[in-house]
Every structure is written in structure tokens, then in C-alpha cells.
Coordinates of C-alpha atoms in Angstrom, one line a residue:
X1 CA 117.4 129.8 54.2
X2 CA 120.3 131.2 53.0
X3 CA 123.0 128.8 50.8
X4 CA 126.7 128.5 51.7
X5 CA 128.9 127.7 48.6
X6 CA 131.8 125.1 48.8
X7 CA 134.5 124.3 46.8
X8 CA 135.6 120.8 45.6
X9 CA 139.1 121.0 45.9
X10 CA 141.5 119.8 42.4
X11 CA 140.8 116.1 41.1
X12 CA 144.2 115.2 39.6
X13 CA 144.3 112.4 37.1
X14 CA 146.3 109.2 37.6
X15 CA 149.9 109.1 36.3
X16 CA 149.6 105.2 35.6
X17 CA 146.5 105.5 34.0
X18 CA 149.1 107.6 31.5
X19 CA 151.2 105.0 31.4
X20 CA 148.6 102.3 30.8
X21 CA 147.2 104.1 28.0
X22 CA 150.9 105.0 26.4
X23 CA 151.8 100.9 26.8
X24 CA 148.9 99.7 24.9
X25 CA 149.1 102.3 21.8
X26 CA 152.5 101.6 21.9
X27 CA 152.1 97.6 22.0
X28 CA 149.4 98.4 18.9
X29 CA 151.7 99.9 16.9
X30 CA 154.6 97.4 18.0
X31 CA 153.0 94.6 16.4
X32 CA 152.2 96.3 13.6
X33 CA 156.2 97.5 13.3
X34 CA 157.0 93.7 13.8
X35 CA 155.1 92.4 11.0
X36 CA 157.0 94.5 8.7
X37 CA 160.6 93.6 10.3
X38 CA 160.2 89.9 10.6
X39 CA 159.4 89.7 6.8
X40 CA 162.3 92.3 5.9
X41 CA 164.9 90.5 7.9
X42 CA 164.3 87.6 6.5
X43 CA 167.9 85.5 5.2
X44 CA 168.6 86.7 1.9
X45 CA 168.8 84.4 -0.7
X46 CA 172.5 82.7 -1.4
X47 CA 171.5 84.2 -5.5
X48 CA 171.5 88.1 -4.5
X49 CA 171.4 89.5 -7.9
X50 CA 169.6 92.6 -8.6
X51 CA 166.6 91.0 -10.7
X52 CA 166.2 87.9 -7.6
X53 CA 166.5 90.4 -4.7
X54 CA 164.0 93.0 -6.0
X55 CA 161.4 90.1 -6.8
X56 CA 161.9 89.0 -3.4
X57 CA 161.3 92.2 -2.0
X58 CA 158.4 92.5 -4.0
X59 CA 156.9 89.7 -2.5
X60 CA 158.0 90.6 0.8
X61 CA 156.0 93.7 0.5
X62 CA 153.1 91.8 -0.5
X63 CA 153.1 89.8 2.3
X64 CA 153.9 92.5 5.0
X65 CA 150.7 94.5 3.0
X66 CA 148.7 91.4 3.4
X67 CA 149.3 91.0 7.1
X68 CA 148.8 94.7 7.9
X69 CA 145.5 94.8 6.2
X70 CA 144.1 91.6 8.2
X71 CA 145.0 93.6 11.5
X72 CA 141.2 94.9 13.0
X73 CA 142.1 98.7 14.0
X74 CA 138.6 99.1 14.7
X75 CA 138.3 96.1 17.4
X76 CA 141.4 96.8 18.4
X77 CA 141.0 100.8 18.8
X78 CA 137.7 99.9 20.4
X79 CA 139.1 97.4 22.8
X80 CA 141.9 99.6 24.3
X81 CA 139.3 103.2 24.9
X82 CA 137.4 101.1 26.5
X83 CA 140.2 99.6 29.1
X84 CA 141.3 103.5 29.4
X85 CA 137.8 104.8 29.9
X86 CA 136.7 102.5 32.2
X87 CA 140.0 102.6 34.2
X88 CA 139.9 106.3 34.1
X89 CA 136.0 106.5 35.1
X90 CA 136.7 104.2 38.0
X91 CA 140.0 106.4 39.2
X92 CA 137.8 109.8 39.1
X93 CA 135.4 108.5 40.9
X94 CA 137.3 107.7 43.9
X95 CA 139.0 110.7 43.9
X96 CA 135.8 112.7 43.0
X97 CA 134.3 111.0 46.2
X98 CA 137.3 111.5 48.6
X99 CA 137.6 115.1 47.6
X100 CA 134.2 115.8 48.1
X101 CA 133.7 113.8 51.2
X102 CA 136.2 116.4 52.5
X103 CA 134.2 119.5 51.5
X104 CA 131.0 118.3 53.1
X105 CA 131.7 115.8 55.8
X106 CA 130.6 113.5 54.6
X107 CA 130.2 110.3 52.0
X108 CA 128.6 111.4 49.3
X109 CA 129.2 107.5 47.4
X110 CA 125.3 107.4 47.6
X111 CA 125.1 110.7 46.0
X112 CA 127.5 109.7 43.1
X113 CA 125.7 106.8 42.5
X114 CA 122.7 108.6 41.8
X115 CA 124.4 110.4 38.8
X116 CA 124.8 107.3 36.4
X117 CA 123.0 108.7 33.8
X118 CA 125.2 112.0 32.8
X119 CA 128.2 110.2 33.7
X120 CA 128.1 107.2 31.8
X121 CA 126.6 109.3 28.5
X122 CA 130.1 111.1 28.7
X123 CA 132.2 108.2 29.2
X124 CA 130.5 107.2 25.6
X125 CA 131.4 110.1 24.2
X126 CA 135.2 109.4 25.7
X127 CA 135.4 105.8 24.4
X128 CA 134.3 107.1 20.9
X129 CA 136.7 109.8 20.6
X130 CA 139.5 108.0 22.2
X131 CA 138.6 104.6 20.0
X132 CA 138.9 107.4 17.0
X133 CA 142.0 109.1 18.1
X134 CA 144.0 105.1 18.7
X135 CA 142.3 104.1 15.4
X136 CA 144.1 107.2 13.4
X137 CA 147.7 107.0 14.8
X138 CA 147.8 103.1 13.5
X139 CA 146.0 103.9 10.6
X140 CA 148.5 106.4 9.8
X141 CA 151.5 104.7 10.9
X142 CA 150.1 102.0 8.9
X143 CA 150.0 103.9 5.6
X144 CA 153.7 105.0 6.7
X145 CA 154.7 101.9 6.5
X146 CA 153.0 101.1 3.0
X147 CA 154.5 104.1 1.5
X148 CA 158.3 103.7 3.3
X149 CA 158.2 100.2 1.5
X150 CA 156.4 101.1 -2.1
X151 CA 159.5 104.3 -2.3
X152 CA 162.0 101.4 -1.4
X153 CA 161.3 99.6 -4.1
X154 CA 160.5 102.1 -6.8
X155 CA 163.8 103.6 -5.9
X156 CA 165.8 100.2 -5.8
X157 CA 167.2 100.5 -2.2
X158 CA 168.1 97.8 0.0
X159 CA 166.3 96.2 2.9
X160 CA 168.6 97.6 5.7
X161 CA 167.9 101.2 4.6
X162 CA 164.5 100.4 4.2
X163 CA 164.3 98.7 7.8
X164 CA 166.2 102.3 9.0
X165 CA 163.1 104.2 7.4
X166 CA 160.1 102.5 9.0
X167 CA 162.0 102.2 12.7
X168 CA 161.9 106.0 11.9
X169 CA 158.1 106.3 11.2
X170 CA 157.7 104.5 14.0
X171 CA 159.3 106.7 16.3
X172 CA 157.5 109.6 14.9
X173 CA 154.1 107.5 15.7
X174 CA 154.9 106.5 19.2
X175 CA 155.8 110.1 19.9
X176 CA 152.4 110.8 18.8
X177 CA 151.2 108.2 20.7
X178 CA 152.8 109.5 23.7
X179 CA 151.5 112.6 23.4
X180 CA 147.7 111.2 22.8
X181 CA 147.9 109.1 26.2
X182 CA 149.0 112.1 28.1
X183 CA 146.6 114.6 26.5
X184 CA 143.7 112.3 26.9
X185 CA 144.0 111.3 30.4
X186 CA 143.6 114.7 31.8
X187 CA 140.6 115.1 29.2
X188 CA 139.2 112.0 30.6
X189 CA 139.6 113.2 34.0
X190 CA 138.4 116.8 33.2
X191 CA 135.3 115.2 31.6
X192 CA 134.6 113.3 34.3
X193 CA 135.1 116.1 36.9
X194 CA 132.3 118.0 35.1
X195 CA 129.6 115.8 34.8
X196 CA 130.2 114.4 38.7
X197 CA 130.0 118.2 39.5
X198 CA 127.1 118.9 37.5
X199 CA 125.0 115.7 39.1
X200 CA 126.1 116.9 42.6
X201 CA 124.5 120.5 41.8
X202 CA 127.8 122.1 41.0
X203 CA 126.5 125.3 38.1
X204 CA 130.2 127.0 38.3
X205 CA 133.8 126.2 39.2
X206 CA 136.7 128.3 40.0
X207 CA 140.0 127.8 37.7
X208 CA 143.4 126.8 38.9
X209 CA 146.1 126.8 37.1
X210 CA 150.2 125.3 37.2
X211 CA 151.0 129.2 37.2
X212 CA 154.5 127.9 36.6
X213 CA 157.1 129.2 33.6
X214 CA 154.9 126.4 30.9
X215 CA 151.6 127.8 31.4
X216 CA 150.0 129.6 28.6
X217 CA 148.8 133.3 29.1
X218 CA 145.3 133.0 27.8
X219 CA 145.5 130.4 31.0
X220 CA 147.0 132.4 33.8
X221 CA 144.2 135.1 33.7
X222 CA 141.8 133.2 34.4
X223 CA 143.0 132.1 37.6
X224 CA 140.8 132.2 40.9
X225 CA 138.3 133.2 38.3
X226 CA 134.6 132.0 38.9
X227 CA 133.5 130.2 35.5
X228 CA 130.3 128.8 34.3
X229 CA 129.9 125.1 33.5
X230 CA 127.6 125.9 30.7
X231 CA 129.1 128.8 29.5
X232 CA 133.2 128.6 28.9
X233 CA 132.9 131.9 27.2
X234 CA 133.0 134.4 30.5
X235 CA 133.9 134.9 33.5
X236 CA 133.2 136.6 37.1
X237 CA 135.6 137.9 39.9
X238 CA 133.0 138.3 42.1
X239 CA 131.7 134.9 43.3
X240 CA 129.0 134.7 40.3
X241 CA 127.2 138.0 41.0
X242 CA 128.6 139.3 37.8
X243 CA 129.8 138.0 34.6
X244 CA 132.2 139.3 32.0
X245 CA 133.2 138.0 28.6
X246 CA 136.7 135.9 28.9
X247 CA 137.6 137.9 25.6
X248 CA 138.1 141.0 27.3
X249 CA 141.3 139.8 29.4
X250 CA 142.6 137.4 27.1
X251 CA 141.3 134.3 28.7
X252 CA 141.0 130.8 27.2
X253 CA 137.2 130.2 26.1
X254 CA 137.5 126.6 27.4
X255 CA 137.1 124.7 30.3
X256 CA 140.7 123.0 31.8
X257 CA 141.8 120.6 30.5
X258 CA 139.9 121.0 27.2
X259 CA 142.7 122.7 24.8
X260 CA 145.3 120.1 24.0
X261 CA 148.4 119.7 26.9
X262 CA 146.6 121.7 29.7
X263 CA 147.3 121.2 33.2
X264 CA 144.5 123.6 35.3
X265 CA 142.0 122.0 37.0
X266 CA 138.5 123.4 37.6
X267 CA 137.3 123.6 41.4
X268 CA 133.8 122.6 41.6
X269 CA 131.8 125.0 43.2
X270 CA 128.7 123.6 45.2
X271 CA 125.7 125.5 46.6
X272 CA 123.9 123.8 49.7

């Protein structure tokens, strides 16, 4: 019997699953930008000479120190991947299913199902990496804040400047943190996509790409290309008959949504 291929058409990630994952990096590192500003605008003293205000800052600093250490960024890391995973596995799935209910005709929940296994081994692998990645921007922002206040003081400047300084840091960290909740959601989707492909049968996929003004060159020759799920190092522009090495055009040697910020989608292709 001869098999027919089909072609799962784009799974898109969610856009509030973005903004979910942005809100609670960005409520992490709040709180940890609070502790230091509720301790730093603190009354001054009515004494404000040099020796009393310095001391007071000094212990200031201690205090803020001793709060930011008692803060769990492991639970808390932990915690939040785990809300984002599970939110993003639960998203992918629908769409997987509604996508691919389209392509066949019908409801392939019962066929989903079946594929557990390779899909909840990769949603370990997301909460690890994504508990890593929130665990680093605090830890950082964190040490930020410990070396914006230790300068302070060794350089004898006041509390306002100092308060100036770690609103600063802490804009740098929540554009990080932006950046993180927008990268990984499409990761988490494009992670997602490939092991629900691969349990339904899927070996290959076709790319598809924003082909707009933003997308990268290494990205817009390979689309309409046929790739290999196990093997994001070639190519084939002729349905899988034969393949090619990505090198020789220029093309990415990744799957979409892998390298950081990119917006192509792969197209499951499914034999039957």
C-alpha cells in the first residue's frame, strides 16, 4: 500500500503564556528590588553627620544583604518553570490536537495520549533549563545589587544616588527577563511540537519561516525545505528523496525555534 504524506500545519505559541512568564520573573525580581528600597528609604536620622550616616548605611547594607540571602532562588526558580511548563505543555497540546485533527479528519486526542512518555521527558528537560535560566537572572541581579551598594559606600555617596543605581540594574535585569520569557516560550512550544510529531510518526518537517525584513539569512533559505527531525544538519528539496548538507546554502543547522529569538515554525510531516 502506498503512503500519502501530510503536513501538520504551524503550532503558534501563546502570547499570554509570554506574558505569564514575563509577570512572574519580573514579580521575582520586584521583591528582591523592594527589599533593598524599603531599607534605603528609610527616615534619615535628625544627627546626619558624615561618621552617623555612613554607620547607618553600613548597617542598612547588612540588613538588605541579610534579607537577599534568606530569599530561596532555587524554590522559587523551581516553582515558576514549573507554572510555565506545565501552562505551556497544556497550551501545545490543544493546539497540537486541533491542528492535526485538521490534517487527518480526525481526533487524534487518543493518539496524543499515547505519547506521555517522550513528551513529559522533554517537559523535564524544559523545567530544568527554564528553573536554570530564572535562577541566573536573580542571581545576578542579586549580586548587582550587592556590588551597587558595597561601591556606594566605599565611595561615600548618598542613599538617593545609590537608590538611582540599583533602579538602574534593575531595569537592565527585567529587560533580560523580558527577553528570557519571550525566547523561551517559543522554545517551549518548538520543543513540544517535536516530540508530539515524533510520537504521531512524524520523521521530517518542512520549515517556515516570518520571511519578513527581521528574519535572518541563514533562516530564509531554508524555507519550504524538507528537514530531518533527527538530523538539523541537512536538508532536501525534493520531498525527502534526497538530502543535502544545510552548509552548502547557508542554512541554520538548527531546528526553529532553537537559536535564540526565532520565529519559524517547523510543519510536521506525517506518513500514513
Amino acid at each position: 500500500m502506498t503512503q500519502r504524506m501530510r503536513k501538520i500545519q504551524a503550532v503558534h505559541s501563546s502570547k499570554q503564556l509570554e506574558v505569564k512568564y514575563r509577570r512572574e520573573l519580573d514579580a521575582l525580581l520586584r521583591y528582591m528590588l523592594n527589599i533593598a528600597l524599603d531599607e534605603l528609604r528609610e527616615p534619615k536620622k535628625v544627627n546626619d553627620a558624615l561618621p552617623d550616616y555612613f554607620k547607618s548605611l553600613t548597617a542598612k547594607m547588612n540588613r538588605i544583604f541579610d534579607k537577599l540571602d534568606a530569599i530561596n532562588l532555587s524554590m522559587f526558580a523551581n516553582l515558576i518553570a514549573s507554572r510555565v511548563v506545565n501552562t505551556a505543555n497544556n497550551a501545545n497540546k490543544e493546539r497540537f490536537n486541533r491542528q492535526a485533527s485538521k490534517t487527518f479528519g480526525i481526533d487524534l486526542k487518543g493518539a496524543l495520549s499515547s505519547s506521555g512518555k517522550a513528551v513529559q521527558d522533554q517537559l523535564a528537560i524544559d523545567r530544568e533549563l527554564n528553573a536554570s535560566l530564572i535562577k541566573s537572572v536573580a542571581t545576578e541581579f542579586k549580586q548587582q545589587i550587592s556590588e551597587t551598594i558595597m561601591t556606594n559606600v566605599q565611595s561615600g555617596k548618598r542613599s538617593t544616588d545609590l537608590i538611582t543605581q540599583i533602579k538602574e540594574r534593575y531595569n537592565v535585569s527585567q529587560s533580560r527577563a523580558k527577553l528570557i520569557a519571550r525566547d523561551q516560550t517559543s522554545k517551549l512550544n518548538g520543543s513540544l511540537v517535536k516530540a508530539r510529531a515524533q510520537a504521531v510518526g512524524s520523521k521530517m518537517y518542512t520549515w517556515s519561516g516570518a520571511m519578513d525584513e527581521r528574519a535572518r539569512q541563514d533562516h530564509k533559505v531554508m524555507q519550504g525545505k524538507t528537514c530531518k527531525w533527527d538530523d538539523p544538519t541537512v536538508y532536501s528539496d525534493d520531498g525527502g528523496e534526497t538530502w543535502k548538507k544545510r552548509k552548502q546554502i547557508g542554512g541554520v543547522e538548527a531546528h526553529p525555534t532553537e537559536p535564540i529569538n526565532c520565529r519559524c515554525a517547523a510543519l510536521p510531516v506525517v506518513e500514513f
